[in-house]
XYZ file of C-alpha atoms in Angstrom:
580
model
C 14.408 67.898 -71.963
C 13.796 64.379 -72.220
C 17.302 63.630 -70.383
C 16.576 65.663 -67.977
C 12.859 63.579 -67.362
C 15.168 60.390 -66.850
C 17.752 62.283 -64.217
C 14.655 63.228 -62.557
C 13.440 59.435 -63.042
C 15.877 57.556 -60.842
C 16.802 60.434 -58.602
C 12.884 60.049 -57.875
C 14.206 56.297 -57.446
C 16.740 56.767 -55.925
C 15.280 59.041 -53.297
C 12.206 56.368 -52.242
C 14.443 53.351 -52.006
C 16.680 55.066 -49.958
C 13.780 56.504 -47.579
C 13.075 53.153 -47.409
C 16.231 51.938 -45.982
C 16.200 54.701 -43.675
C 12.553 53.649 -42.196
C 13.725 50.005 -42.252
C 11.237 48.794 -43.734
C 10.640 44.711 -43.142
C 10.540 42.978 -46.081
C 13.981 44.351 -46.307
C 15.307 43.610 -43.172
C 16.760 40.405 -41.393
C 17.984 41.662 -38.966
C 17.294 44.909 -36.344
C 19.951 46.004 -34.004
C 18.487 47.243 -30.972
C 21.611 50.663 -29.708
C 20.145 51.821 -25.808
C 21.390 54.674 -24.975
C 23.323 54.837 -21.665
C 22.115 56.698 -18.590
C 19.095 56.856 -16.332
C 16.580 54.520 -15.351
C 15.021 51.781 -17.562
C 11.684 54.075 -18.490
C 14.111 57.171 -20.117
C 15.615 54.775 -22.285
C 15.250 54.908 -25.762
C 16.163 51.916 -28.444
C 17.519 52.394 -32.040
C 17.884 50.785 -34.741
C 19.972 50.038 -37.053
C 18.913 47.243 -40.233
C 21.478 44.981 -42.045
C 20.177 44.409 -45.497
C 20.013 40.639 -46.714
C 22.532 40.915 -49.600
C 20.167 38.349 -51.654
C 16.811 40.284 -51.054
C 14.682 42.955 -53.672
C 16.141 46.004 -52.053
C 19.730 45.135 -53.311
C 18.291 43.101 -56.356
C 16.692 46.324 -57.213
C 19.299 48.389 -56.101
C 22.335 46.062 -58.234
C 20.927 47.514 -61.789
C 20.320 50.951 -60.490
C 24.038 50.312 -59.549
C 25.139 49.043 -62.727
C 23.132 51.287 -65.109
C 25.265 54.142 -63.201
C 28.877 52.299 -63.596
C 28.189 51.953 -67.673
C 27.328 55.272 -67.722
C 30.280 56.532 -65.438
C 32.591 55.114 -68.211
C 30.887 56.631 -71.147
C 31.370 60.335 -68.985
C 34.253 59.616 -68.302
C 36.773 60.990 -71.461
C 34.751 64.100 -71.924
C 36.662 66.338 -69.629
C 39.590 65.723 -71.877
C 37.542 66.906 -74.754
C 36.934 70.077 -72.696
C 40.246 72.352 -73.532
C 39.388 74.102 -76.789
C 41.787 76.146 -79.111
C 41.304 79.160 -80.043
C 43.430 79.917 -83.317
C 43.140 83.217 -84.331
C 44.332 84.686 -80.691
C 46.289 81.778 -79.758
C 44.805 80.390 -76.817
C 43.059 77.997 -74.809
C 39.651 78.140 -73.672
C 37.200 75.673 -72.082
C 34.127 74.186 -74.132
C 31.485 75.529 -71.107
C 28.158 73.928 -71.598
C 30.479 70.168 -73.034
C 31.898 70.898 -68.709
C 29.536 71.648 -67.744
C 27.514 69.120 -68.215
C 30.049 66.318 -67.856
C 30.400 68.373 -64.228
C 27.319 67.573 -63.693
C 26.138 64.165 -65.130
C 29.570 62.747 -63.541
C 28.429 64.313 -59.755
C 25.232 62.350 -60.162
C 26.442 58.915 -60.532
C 29.450 59.939 -58.206
C 26.993 60.212 -55.125
C 25.206 56.751 -56.897
C 28.454 55.671 -55.480
C 28.818 57.227 -52.471
C 25.079 55.519 -51.686
C 26.928 52.096 -52.944
C 29.316 52.911 -50.867
C 27.256 53.826 -47.653
C 25.237 50.537 -48.907
C 28.045 48.128 -48.258
C 28.809 48.847 -44.202
C 25.124 48.188 -43.842
C 24.965 44.671 -45.884
C 25.401 41.220 -44.784
C 27.430 38.931 -45.716
C 27.918 34.668 -45.704
C 31.687 33.805 -44.199
C 33.194 31.690 -46.081
C 35.318 29.511 -43.731
C 32.201 28.287 -42.013
C 30.319 27.991 -45.009
C 33.236 25.267 -46.233
C 32.863 23.111 -43.345
C 29.143 23.112 -44.229
C 27.449 25.268 -41.162
C 26.351 28.334 -43.915
C 25.505 31.734 -41.592
C 24.776 35.584 -42.491
C 26.615 37.826 -40.943
C 24.959 41.253 -39.594
C 26.871 41.996 -37.039
C 27.922 45.795 -38.634
C 31.578 45.998 -36.483
C 31.894 42.411 -38.606
C 30.993 43.965 -41.275
C 32.465 47.182 -42.314
C 35.922 45.303 -41.446
C 35.677 43.256 -44.320
C 35.244 46.006 -46.506
C 37.323 48.462 -45.579
C 40.261 46.429 -47.285
C 40.675 46.051 -49.927
C 36.801 46.291 -51.648
C 36.415 50.527 -49.801
C 40.018 51.946 -51.813
C 38.625 49.952 -55.077
C 35.492 51.820 -54.747
C 37.440 55.200 -54.257
C 39.098 54.503 -57.187
C 36.798 54.108 -59.078
C 35.321 57.629 -58.092
C 37.468 59.522 -59.461
C 37.266 60.656 -62.765
C 39.622 58.852 -64.790
C 40.023 58.455 -68.754
C 38.726 54.563 -70.342
C 39.269 56.091 -73.901
C 42.533 56.082 -75.611
C 41.273 58.685 -78.535
C 40.402 61.672 -75.242
C 44.354 60.558 -74.397
C 45.946 61.351 -78.162
C 43.069 64.859 -77.840
C 44.555 65.998 -74.709
C 48.010 65.367 -74.948
C 47.106 67.411 -78.932
C 46.125 70.901 -77.265
C 48.895 69.918 -74.520
C 51.838 69.509 -77.355
C 50.414 73.158 -79.215
C 50.976 75.083 -75.593
C 54.334 73.737 -75.469
C 55.670 74.792 -78.615
C 53.442 78.321 -78.254
C 55.499 78.195 -74.610
C 59.322 77.533 -75.995
C 59.053 80.118 -78.280
C 57.300 82.597 -76.052
C 60.641 82.759 -74.179
C 61.864 83.978 -76.893
C 60.409 86.618 -77.350
C 60.409 90.223 -75.919
C 57.230 91.659 -74.115
C 55.448 87.336 -74.588
C 53.654 86.690 -71.464
C 53.612 82.960 -71.211
C 50.344 82.955 -68.991
C 48.530 84.934 -70.934
C 48.269 81.719 -73.447
C 44.525 81.740 -71.322
C 41.839 82.461 -73.846
C 40.727 85.089 -70.653
C 43.394 86.456 -69.692
C 45.407 86.709 -73.000
C 46.734 89.764 -73.893
C 49.537 90.504 -76.326
C 50.657 90.443 -79.558
C 50.572 86.654 -80.819
C 50.687 86.758 -84.823
C 54.734 85.926 -84.390
C 53.252 82.252 -83.354
C 51.912 81.653 -86.894
C 55.865 81.604 -87.622
C 57.041 78.827 -85.627
C 54.593 76.537 -85.134
C 52.994 75.787 -88.023
C 50.599 73.325 -88.953
C 49.197 73.297 -92.362
C 53.293 73.287 -93.817
C 54.893 71.911 -90.103
C 58.537 72.067 -90.045
C 60.033 69.317 -87.902
C 63.184 71.794 -87.054
C 61.172 74.276 -85.483
C 58.720 72.626 -84.011
C 58.154 68.243 -83.874
C 54.501 67.441 -83.212
C 54.879 63.796 -84.275
C 51.208 62.105 -83.982
C 49.903 64.977 -82.706
C 49.651 66.711 -86.425
C 46.577 64.539 -88.085
C 44.640 66.440 -84.698
C 45.999 69.817 -84.885
C 45.370 69.672 -88.866
C 41.999 67.837 -88.355
C 40.375 71.502 -86.619
C 39.020 69.535 -83.867
C 41.108 71.036 -81.777
C 39.794 74.422 -82.540
C 36.189 73.263 -83.310
C 32.937 72.725 -80.692
C 30.856 70.063 -82.137
C 31.251 67.520 -79.735
C 29.885 64.453 -81.601
C 32.619 65.558 -84.461
C 35.525 65.359 -81.933
C 34.715 61.919 -79.947
C 33.842 60.014 -83.312
C 37.042 61.235 -85.402
C 39.096 61.125 -81.939
C 37.333 57.847 -81.166
C 38.345 56.233 -84.825
C 41.810 57.533 -84.815
C 42.344 55.356 -81.324
C 40.511 52.161 -82.885
C 42.729 52.521 -86.495
C 46.146 52.560 -84.714
C 45.087 49.785 -81.260
C 44.140 47.680 -84.979
C 48.029 48.238 -86.091
C 49.464 47.833 -83.310
C 50.274 51.126 -83.884
C 52.609 50.621 -86.648
C 51.764 54.011 -88.333
C 52.385 56.643 -85.690
C 55.432 58.645 -86.593
C 56.373 60.046 -83.465
C 59.122 63.003 -82.192
C 61.291 62.766 -80.411
C 59.351 63.609 -77.207
C 59.880 61.713 -74.776
C 56.553 61.539 -73.750
C 54.600 61.302 -76.532
C 56.958 58.091 -77.387
C 55.696 56.680 -74.363
C 52.393 57.365 -75.173
C 52.806 55.968 -77.959
C 54.463 52.174 -76.575
C 51.347 52.559 -74.558
C 49.457 51.903 -78.129
C 51.225 49.507 -79.136
C 51.003 46.959 -76.072
C 47.513 47.588 -75.569
C 47.100 46.962 -79.043
C 49.015 43.790 -78.466
C 47.348 42.711 -74.677
C 44.207 42.835 -76.876
C 45.280 41.389 -79.380
C 46.480 38.537 -77.013
C 43.260 38.857 -75.274
C 41.230 38.235 -78.394
C 42.812 35.367 -79.192
C 43.675 33.727 -75.412
C 39.287 34.340 -75.065
C 38.702 33.114 -78.970
C 41.098 29.297 -77.694
C 38.733 29.143 -74.114
C 35.509 30.128 -76.561
C 37.319 26.951 -78.540
C 37.864 25.108 -75.543
C 34.779 25.773 -73.759
C 32.372 24.936 -77.307
C 34.618 21.608 -77.589
C 33.890 20.710 -74.124
C 30.558 21.660 -74.586
C 30.109 19.773 -77.524
C 32.119 17.064 -76.085
C 29.739 17.382 -73.218
C 27.119 17.061 -74.994
C 27.832 14.356 -77.568
C 28.873 12.214 -73.775
C 25.991 12.830 -73.063
C 23.900 11.419 -75.833
C 26.223 9.142 -76.170
C 25.800 7.346 -72.982
C 21.787 7.714 -73.231
C 22.217 6.094 -76.235
C 24.342 3.793 -74.643
C 21.370 3.440 -71.891
C 19.036 2.575 -74.378
C 20.550 0.182 -76.188
C 21.518 -1.415 -73.291
C 17.463 -1.458 -71.958
C 16.544 -2.323 -75.206
C 19.240 -6.031 -75.235
C 17.850 -6.737 -71.053
C 14.426 -5.914 -72.152
C 15.307 -8.642 -75.175
C 17.072 -11.381 -73.058
C 14.232 -11.542 -70.053
C 11.915 -12.384 -72.559
C 13.542 -15.274 -74.725
C 13.848 -15.810 -70.064
C 17.260 -16.746 -71.082
C 19.069 -18.532 -68.263
C 21.736 -16.947 -66.225
C 24.184 -18.857 -67.691
C 23.808 -17.132 -70.784
C 22.448 -13.836 -69.425
C 25.688 -12.840 -67.665
C 28.573 -14.047 -71.022
C 26.277 -11.592 -73.339
C 26.188 -8.751 -70.463
C 29.292 -8.978 -70.235
C 30.386 -8.168 -73.919
C 28.096 -5.574 -74.580
C 29.825 -3.507 -71.697
C 32.533 -4.519 -73.092
C 31.671 -3.859 -76.741
C 31.151 -0.781 -74.957
C 34.716 0.008 -73.521
C 36.177 0.167 -76.478
C 34.176 2.858 -78.399
C 32.264 -0.202 -79.349
C 27.637 0.472 -80.341
C 25.796 -2.392 -79.313
C 22.394 -2.491 -81.658
C 19.679 -5.547 -80.755
C 20.470 -5.884 -84.523
C 23.201 -7.468 -84.565
C 23.599 -8.748 -80.812
C 23.920 -12.740 -81.410
C 25.922 -13.052 -85.098
C 28.365 -10.948 -82.836
C 28.495 -12.794 -79.716
C 31.420 -15.820 -79.627
C 30.444 -18.661 -82.006
C 29.715 -21.266 -78.786
C 27.261 -18.824 -76.924
C 25.883 -17.455 -79.784
C 24.934 -21.600 -80.920
C 23.372 -21.631 -77.114
C 21.467 -19.112 -77.690
C 19.734 -19.926 -80.580
C 19.507 -23.563 -79.379
C 16.869 -21.903 -76.844
C 15.518 -19.412 -78.396
C 14.661 -22.347 -81.928
C 14.430 -25.557 -80.248
C 11.838 -25.506 -79.540
C 10.258 -23.599 -81.712
C 11.271 -26.046 -84.678
C 9.771 -28.540 -82.797
C 6.763 -27.394 -83.548
C 6.690 -28.228 -86.762
C 4.737 -31.377 -88.013
C 7.250 -32.556 -90.646
C 10.190 -31.816 -88.416
C 8.376 -33.893 -85.626
C 10.059 -37.030 -84.427
C 13.304 -35.771 -86.401
C 16.811 -36.510 -83.765
C 17.380 -33.761 -81.661
C 20.560 -33.170 -81.857
C 19.819 -32.757 -85.580
C 17.323 -30.093 -84.157
C 20.236 -28.506 -82.572
C 22.449 -28.161 -85.606
C 18.962 -26.037 -87.704
C 19.509 -24.229 -84.656
C 23.107 -22.890 -85.362
C 22.149 -22.378 -89.197
C 19.707 -19.554 -88.084
C 20.146 -16.444 -88.472
C 18.020 -13.610 -86.633
C 15.961 -10.838 -88.367
C 14.324 -7.999 -87.568
C 11.084 -6.096 -90.407
C 9.310 -3.269 -89.489
C 6.634 -1.675 -88.548
C 3.963 -2.609 -92.235
C 6.888 -3.743 -94.834
C 6.889 -7.019 -96.470
C 8.790 -9.960 -95.368
C 8.063 -12.200 -98.601
C 5.458 -11.349 -101.503
C 3.316 -13.673 -103.509
C 4.892 -15.892 -106.449
C 8.014 -15.194 -104.569
C 10.768 -17.259 -104.221
C 10.626 -18.152 -100.329
C 14.704 -18.996 -99.667
C 13.978 -19.440 -95.674
C 11.803 -20.596 -93.071
C 10.478 -17.415 -90.894
C 10.340 -18.404 -87.332
C 8.476 -15.562 -85.205
C 10.093 -14.862 -82.189
C 8.708 -11.406 -81.130
C 5.862 -8.842 -83.500
C 2.806 -9.626 -85.433
C 2.395 -10.942 -88.767
C -0.172 -10.964 -91.652
C -0.147 -14.088 -94.353
C -2.805 -13.273 -96.765
C -3.257 -14.600 -100.621
C -4.912 -12.308 -103.922
C -6.853 -13.711 -105.878
C -7.690 -12.259 -109.219
C -11.400 -11.739 -110.467
C -13.346 -10.872 -113.516
C -15.862 -8.445 -112.933
C -19.069 -7.503 -116.508
C -14.928 -8.295 -118.653
C -12.592 -6.490 -116.237
C -10.039 -8.455 -113.785
C -9.465 -7.142 -110.284
C -7.604 -8.348 -107.513
C -9.076 -9.623 -104.136
C -7.462 -9.410 -100.733
C -8.356 -13.208 -99.167
C -9.362 -13.383 -95.462
C -5.923 -12.427 -93.385
C -3.805 -14.544 -91.186
C -2.755 -14.095 -87.623
C 0.721 -15.102 -86.837
C 2.183 -14.377 -84.105
C 5.322 -15.433 -81.498
C 5.911 -19.237 -82.044
C 4.156 -19.817 -85.030
C 6.229 -20.084 -88.642
C 5.828 -19.622 -91.926
C 7.527 -21.826 -95.542
C 6.582 -25.310 -94.277
C 6.370 -25.728 -97.901
C 9.990 -25.206 -98.310
C 11.141 -27.466 -95.442
C 9.278 -30.477 -97.663
C 10.730 -29.323 -101.451
C 13.866 -29.414 -100.120
C 13.798 -32.922 -98.574
C 12.187 -33.690 -101.468
C 14.839 -32.227 -103.539
C 18.338 -32.924 -101.482
C 19.597 -35.859 -103.540
C 18.240 -34.597 -106.598
C 21.400 -32.949 -109.229
C 18.310 -30.671 -111.798
C 16.586 -28.844 -108.754
C 19.657 -27.650 -106.783
C 18.688 -24.018 -108.485
C 15.626 -23.729 -108.208
C 13.722 -22.728 -105.101
C 9.370 -23.052 -104.291
C 7.784 -19.861 -105.020
C 5.282 -18.772 -102.902
C 1.936 -18.816 -102.602
C 0.788 -15.728 -99.781
C 2.419 -12.485 -98.649
C 4.090 -12.628 -95.230
C 3.697 -8.614 -93.771
C 5.197 -6.852 -91.083
C 2.520 -6.008 -88.497
C 4.077 -4.254 -85.317
C 7.855 -4.923 -85.692
C 8.627 -8.658 -86.184
C 12.186 -10.677 -84.643
C 11.984 -14.045 -86.765
C 14.504 -16.075 -87.102
C 14.766 -17.844 -90.505
C 16.177 -21.058 -91.370
C 17.579 -20.311 -95.519
C 17.230 -23.072 -97.778
C 20.571 -24.050 -98.399
C 21.881 -24.049 -95.133
C 18.747 -26.339 -94.598
C 19.972 -28.486 -97.326
C 23.147 -29.095 -96.366
C 22.127 -29.836 -93.408
C 19.691 -32.891 -93.931
C 22.183 -34.393 -97.528
C 24.922 -34.916 -94.329
C 22.614 -36.596 -92.769
C 21.298 -39.025 -95.197
C 24.854 -39.088 -95.658
C 26.161 -40.220 -92.877
C 23.547 -43.778 -93.049
C 25.145 -46.239 -94.876
C 23.131 -47.974 -97.865
C 20.771 -50.819 -95.587
C 20.062 -47.461 -92.768
C 18.701 -44.892 -96.151
C 16.083 -46.760 -98.075
C 14.169 -46.353 -95.020
C 15.216 -43.437 -93.840
C 14.412 -41.524 -96.640
C 10.080 -43.324 -97.027
C 9.560 -42.329 -93.652
C 11.016 -38.805 -94.245
C 8.479 -38.903 -97.507
C 5.781 -40.452 -95.370
C 5.852 -37.933 -92.530
C 5.324 -34.244 -95.574
C 2.445 -37.133 -96.549
C 0.645 -37.629 -93.317
C 0.910 -32.998 -93.221
C -0.621 -33.408 -95.917
C -2.850 -35.611 -95.966
C -4.528 -35.865 -92.565
C -6.070 -39.826 -91.222
C -8.939 -39.823 -91.661
C -12.955 -40.963 -90.159
C -13.651 -42.860 -93.528
C -13.781 -47.327 -93.728
C -11.280 -49.279 -93.386
C -10.815 -49.974 -96.972
C -10.577 -46.913 -97.867
C -8.179 -46.225 -94.828
C -5.897 -48.865 -96.069
C -5.885 -48.031 -100.127
C -4.605 -44.548 -98.408
C -1.730 -46.264 -96.341
C -1.036 -48.325 -99.474
C -1.036 -45.398 -101.751
C 1.469 -44.031 -99.190
C 3.925 -46.934 -98.299
C 4.224 -47.636 -103.140
C 4.909 -43.335 -103.297
C 6.952 -43.528 -100.485
C 9.675 -46.569 -102.053
C 9.394 -44.278 -105.165
C 10.379 -40.913 -103.355
C 13.191 -42.758 -101.571
C 14.631 -43.710 -105.189
C 14.850 -40.174 -105.897
C 16.065 -38.882 -102.551
C 18.545 -41.388 -102.123
C 21.930 -40.338 -103.599
C 22.971 -42.068 -106.502
C 26.100 -43.276 -105.609
C 22.752 -45.733 -102.426
C 20.165 -45.955 -104.426
C 19.100 -49.494 -104.543
C 18.720 -51.266 -108.069
C 16.313 -53.306 -108.851
C 16.266 -56.947 -110.831
C 14.520 -56.872 -114.634
């Protein structure tokens, strides 16, 4: 009952769509071609219209859904016709399952009507001329004769073949051929038996006594010498040929077909009947083709997946490279690098991209060629070194040498660059971002000790941290006892945002200063060492506006201290000896 309701609903929808087509509903029309009757005056002429359907219109889209559903149903219905024969083992005749025959015929006829309507619609559906489309002038063809010419060959022949009830399931063939082999056995021995009429194997015309066939066409104890049923013996012994239970027959035969397709027909034991062997060969070949088709699809799927993954990888890689390039170009722009530096950096980056290497901003500068790297460091670091009070007045060549030893470092947001009471092994010049420097003090409250954070100082681009290291290095350059010691930081340096710093390491600084002092002669070394110490002292004791006597006293103390420090700073081989 439910099935009939579905059929009635679909029929109603089809009639509605068809009436819309016949009436030429404007929503679905793309052109109405006039046809005028000949003869008579103009007043008596009648105009008829022929509707041409837009292939991309809503009407055809809805119709295509119905058509596809009907095709799926038709594929499932075709094998039903091969299950119609039923063997009557007692009467030795074949009859048709009339209930199955009625339903299959009705459903198939219903689907054929839908397909016929589809064929008619093809003569009313416009198309786009591919030749004009290739020329860049796509045009919708609405001429009825051109539409018919295009459809008649070869689409119409293909649709005509589809409408025929061709079987689609292997198990249905096996069922049908099994009934044929049983009737073949009956006909063979009926010719040898007096009084047996071959036309009587139709149950509607069944006459006579055919019990003698039980001895020769045996299926319980088959004798291949009498008659070899081959691969159809299993169907005969299962009893499905005598049953009118359609689901039982359908699933049993479906399982037989699936089993033998998957095994490529290796389990089939055939007789010498030629058509049986042809059927078995078709099972084997079809199974092999399906297997190859599966492998081909699997390989194609793997290739597609590999291609897609490679495409995704390339897109991600391109996106990553674009981001890296933008970061580097932004970095170049922030530091205002001149074109003679900018171009080699971009060229080096592009070359590394071609070699399938990633270029990260953090590793950009250390991987540049030596001369270019030093030039960039000088451009960024020289002006920052000149802001250090202790280094003011120092030879520019020495400052350039210090620039070559600068190391770029990047610190993430809220990370510690150096903590209070940690050894300070570098001077940090901030070139980008914001950092905070502060110190912690210990206080006692009701007998309990606690840590209080003093006021923090913000450091931005152009400022530095670690001047005490420079002072310590200058004082201990020539001291043998302090080579393995470092000063302790009195403050904490913490990144507030992402911070870029250029670090001048203590060991590099000591080596540069020691090399500079060692290059001076004995007569120039004392004065040079004294001037270094005096610069340090002036930084720590700026000139006050006290009395002249006080100022003179400070200056005298500075001279005395500088002379003592000069003797310490001198390398042992250049130290001056004093008379006793």
